[in-house]
Tab-separated table of C-alpha atoms in Angstrom:
chain	number	residue	atom	x	y	z
A	143	MET	CA	-46.004	-125.945	-243.278
A	144	ALA	CA	-46.980	-123.327	-240.705
A	145	THR	CA	-46.913	-119.679	-241.669
A	146	LEU	CA	-46.696	-116.630	-239.477
A	147	SER	CA	-49.242	-113.847	-239.632
A	148	TYR	CA	-47.947	-110.292	-240.086
A	149	ALA	CA	-48.320	-109.608	-236.349
A	150	GLN	CA	-46.477	-112.828	-235.479
A	151	LYS	CA	-43.666	-111.927	-237.897
A	152	ASP	CA	-43.463	-108.509	-236.236
A	153	SER	CA	-43.289	-110.179	-232.792
A	154	THR	CA	-40.556	-112.528	-234.021
A	155	GLN	CA	-38.550	-109.602	-235.432
A	156	GLY	CA	-38.945	-107.705	-232.159
A	157	PHE	CA	-37.971	-110.803	-230.220
A	158	LYS	CA	-34.560	-110.792	-231.928
A	159	LYS	CA	-33.874	-107.492	-230.138
A	160	LEU	CA	-33.793	-109.459	-226.853
A	161	GLU	CA	-30.816	-111.653	-227.739
A	162	TRP	CA	-28.398	-109.316	-225.915
A	163	LEU	CA	-29.868	-110.746	-222.706
A	164	THR	CA	-28.463	-114.259	-223.268
A	165	GLY	CA	-25.553	-115.261	-221.064
A	166	ASN	CA	-24.555	-115.051	-217.427
A	167	TRP	CA	-24.966	-111.937	-215.308
A	168	THR	CA	-23.698	-111.304	-211.768
A	169	ARG	CA	-25.606	-108.999	-209.475
A	170	THR	CA	-23.772	-105.932	-208.154
A	171	LYS	CA	-24.496	-103.269	-205.517
A	172	MET	CA	-25.561	-105.857	-202.925
A	173	LYS	CA	-25.067	-105.929	-199.174
A	174	ALA	CA	-21.887	-107.574	-197.870
A	175	GLY	CA	-22.307	-111.345	-197.598
A	176	SER	CA	-24.949	-111.455	-200.330
A	177	SER	CA	-24.662	-112.296	-204.005
A	178	GLY	CA	-26.936	-112.950	-206.924
A	179	TYR	CA	-27.081	-113.878	-210.546
A	180	GLU	CA	-29.298	-114.013	-213.569
A	181	ARG	CA	-28.760	-116.427	-216.453
A	182	TRP	CA	-30.518	-116.439	-219.839
A	183	GLU	CA	-30.397	-119.000	-222.658
A	184	LYS	CA	-31.939	-118.915	-226.133
A	185	VAL	CA	-33.744	-122.229	-226.672
A	186	SER	CA	-35.596	-121.322	-229.890
A	187	PRO	CA	-36.121	-118.293	-232.143
A	188	THR	CA	-39.165	-117.404	-230.002
A	189	LYS	CA	-38.112	-118.420	-226.496
A	190	LEU	CA	-35.460	-117.440	-223.942
A	191	ILE	CA	-35.353	-119.204	-220.589
A	192	GLY	CA	-33.854	-117.636	-217.509
A	193	GLU	CA	-33.029	-118.268	-213.901
A	194	ALA	CA	-32.250	-115.813	-211.132
A	195	ALA	CA	-31.244	-116.237	-207.514
A	196	THR	CA	-30.238	-114.238	-204.473
A	197	ILE	CA	-27.804	-115.892	-202.080
A	198	LYS	CA	-26.975	-114.859	-198.524
A	199	GLY	CA	-23.955	-116.657	-197.129
A	200	ALA	CA	-24.429	-120.255	-198.286
A	201	ASP	CA	-28.234	-120.070	-198.461
A	202	THR	CA	-30.349	-119.356	-201.525
A	203	ILE	CA	-32.979	-116.989	-200.149
A	204	PHE	CA	-34.816	-116.299	-203.409
A	205	LYS	CA	-35.033	-118.117	-206.715
A	206	GLU	CA	-37.132	-117.647	-209.816
A	207	ARG	CA	-37.440	-119.180	-213.247
A	208	THR	CA	-38.238	-116.822	-216.083
A	209	GLN	CA	-39.035	-117.001	-219.774
A	210	LEU	CA	-39.392	-114.558	-222.607
A	211	ILE	CA	-41.843	-116.062	-225.101
A	212	ILE	CA	-44.100	-115.204	-227.987
A	213	LYS	CA	-47.699	-116.148	-227.235
A	214	GLY	CA	-50.159	-115.304	-229.977
A	215	ASN	CA	-49.078	-111.933	-231.346
A	216	ASP	CA	-47.437	-110.686	-228.144
A	217	VAL	CA	-44.181	-111.138	-226.260
A	218	PHE	CA	-44.392	-112.044	-222.574
A	219	TYR	CA	-41.958	-112.078	-219.659
A	220	VAL	CA	-43.106	-115.102	-217.657
A	221	VAL	CA	-42.164	-115.429	-213.974
A	222	ASP	CA	-42.372	-118.514	-211.773
A	223	ALA	CA	-40.960	-117.249	-208.475
A	224	SER	CA	-40.570	-118.849	-205.087
A	225	GLY	CA	-43.365	-117.539	-202.906
A	226	ASN	CA	-45.824	-117.104	-205.796
A	227	THR	CA	-48.613	-119.643	-206.110
A	228	GLU	CA	-49.146	-118.897	-209.805
A	229	THR	CA	-46.993	-118.130	-212.811
A	230	VAL	CA	-47.287	-114.450	-213.784
A	231	TYR	CA	-47.354	-113.220	-217.398
A	232	PHE	CA	-46.051	-109.681	-217.987
A	233	LYS	CA	-46.928	-108.404	-221.474
A	234	MET	CA	-44.123	-106.594	-223.267
A	235	THR	CA	-45.271	-103.040	-223.949
A	236	SER	CA	-42.002	-101.569	-225.245
A	237	ILE	CA	-38.873	-103.027	-226.827
A	238	THR	CA	-35.686	-101.446	-228.178
A	239	THR	CA	-32.244	-102.796	-229.024
A	240	ASP	CA	-31.089	-102.059	-225.461
A	241	GLY	CA	-34.097	-102.610	-223.252
A	242	PHE	CA	-37.708	-103.511	-222.732
A	243	VAL	CA	-40.731	-102.892	-220.516
A	244	CYS	CA	-43.272	-105.553	-219.494
A	245	GLU	CA	-46.501	-104.985	-217.574
A	246	ALA	CA	-49.096	-106.970	-215.623
A	247	PRO	CA	-51.420	-104.298	-214.175
A	248	GLU	CA	-53.579	-106.893	-212.395
A	249	HIS	CA	-50.628	-108.379	-210.451
A	250	ASP	CA	-50.099	-107.246	-206.838
A	251	PHE	CA	-46.354	-106.490	-207.125
A	252	PRO	CA	-44.603	-105.831	-209.325
A	253	LYS	CA	-46.865	-104.436	-211.985
A	254	MET	CA	-44.000	-103.436	-214.273
A	255	ILE	CA	-40.578	-104.918	-215.098
A	256	THR	CA	-38.018	-102.806	-216.960
A	257	TYR	CA	-34.603	-103.883	-218.278
A	258	LYS	CA	-32.044	-101.380	-219.586
A	259	LEU	CA	-28.677	-102.383	-221.069
A	260	THR	CA	-25.754	-99.969	-220.851
A	261	GLY	CA	-22.463	-101.404	-222.126
A	262	ASN	CA	-22.012	-104.723	-220.317
A	263	ALA	CA	-24.375	-103.834	-217.476
A	264	ILE	CA	-28.104	-104.211	-216.889
A	265	LYS	CA	-30.373	-102.215	-214.644
A	266	ALA	CA	-33.574	-104.171	-213.987
A	267	THR	CA	-36.369	-102.352	-212.182
A	268	ILE	CA	-39.556	-103.780	-210.724
A	269	SER	CA	-42.265	-101.304	-209.800
A	270	GLY	CA	-45.909	-100.727	-208.997
A	271	ASP	CA	-48.210	-98.878	-206.613
A	272	GLY	CA	-45.562	-96.256	-205.825
A	273	LYS	CA	-42.848	-98.824	-204.957
A	274	GLU	CA	-39.695	-99.431	-206.972
A	275	MET	CA	-36.705	-101.765	-206.620
A	276	ASP	CA	-33.560	-101.693	-208.779
A	277	PHE	CA	-31.312	-104.664	-209.517
A	278	TYR	CA	-27.897	-104.175	-211.126
A	279	TYR	CA	-25.990	-106.820	-213.092
A	280	VAL	CA	-22.762	-107.094	-215.082
A	281	ARG	CA	-22.071	-109.639	-217.807
A	282	VAL	CA	-19.649	-112.383	-216.786
A	283	ASP	CA	-19.331	-114.206	-220.114
């Protein structure tokens, strides 16, 4: 039987704080004719899988697959986005019951991903090198 080290137990406990993210989210504050979504599903006690897309008219102009996982003693936000040649691992540096911050200082952009839950809405921010982009979502289920 496998056992968890203290640090792994701590990561698993912290990971439970992310469960508010599960479900379907619709993007708001977008230009007319555009829409978007983000969807998260808990597949194990240590893994959430996600998908996000931006749609303009009938065309999907951006799509990414995401994961929140425990790897070793750390939690990572993993991004496999269209246009990227490699999967990017953002290490979680802060976690609360209503948000988290993940960082990959060596990545070109973004270097930081921040999620903040307020009621049934999320503000996700990507930032780095003086640039910042906000994405707003509301829960639809």
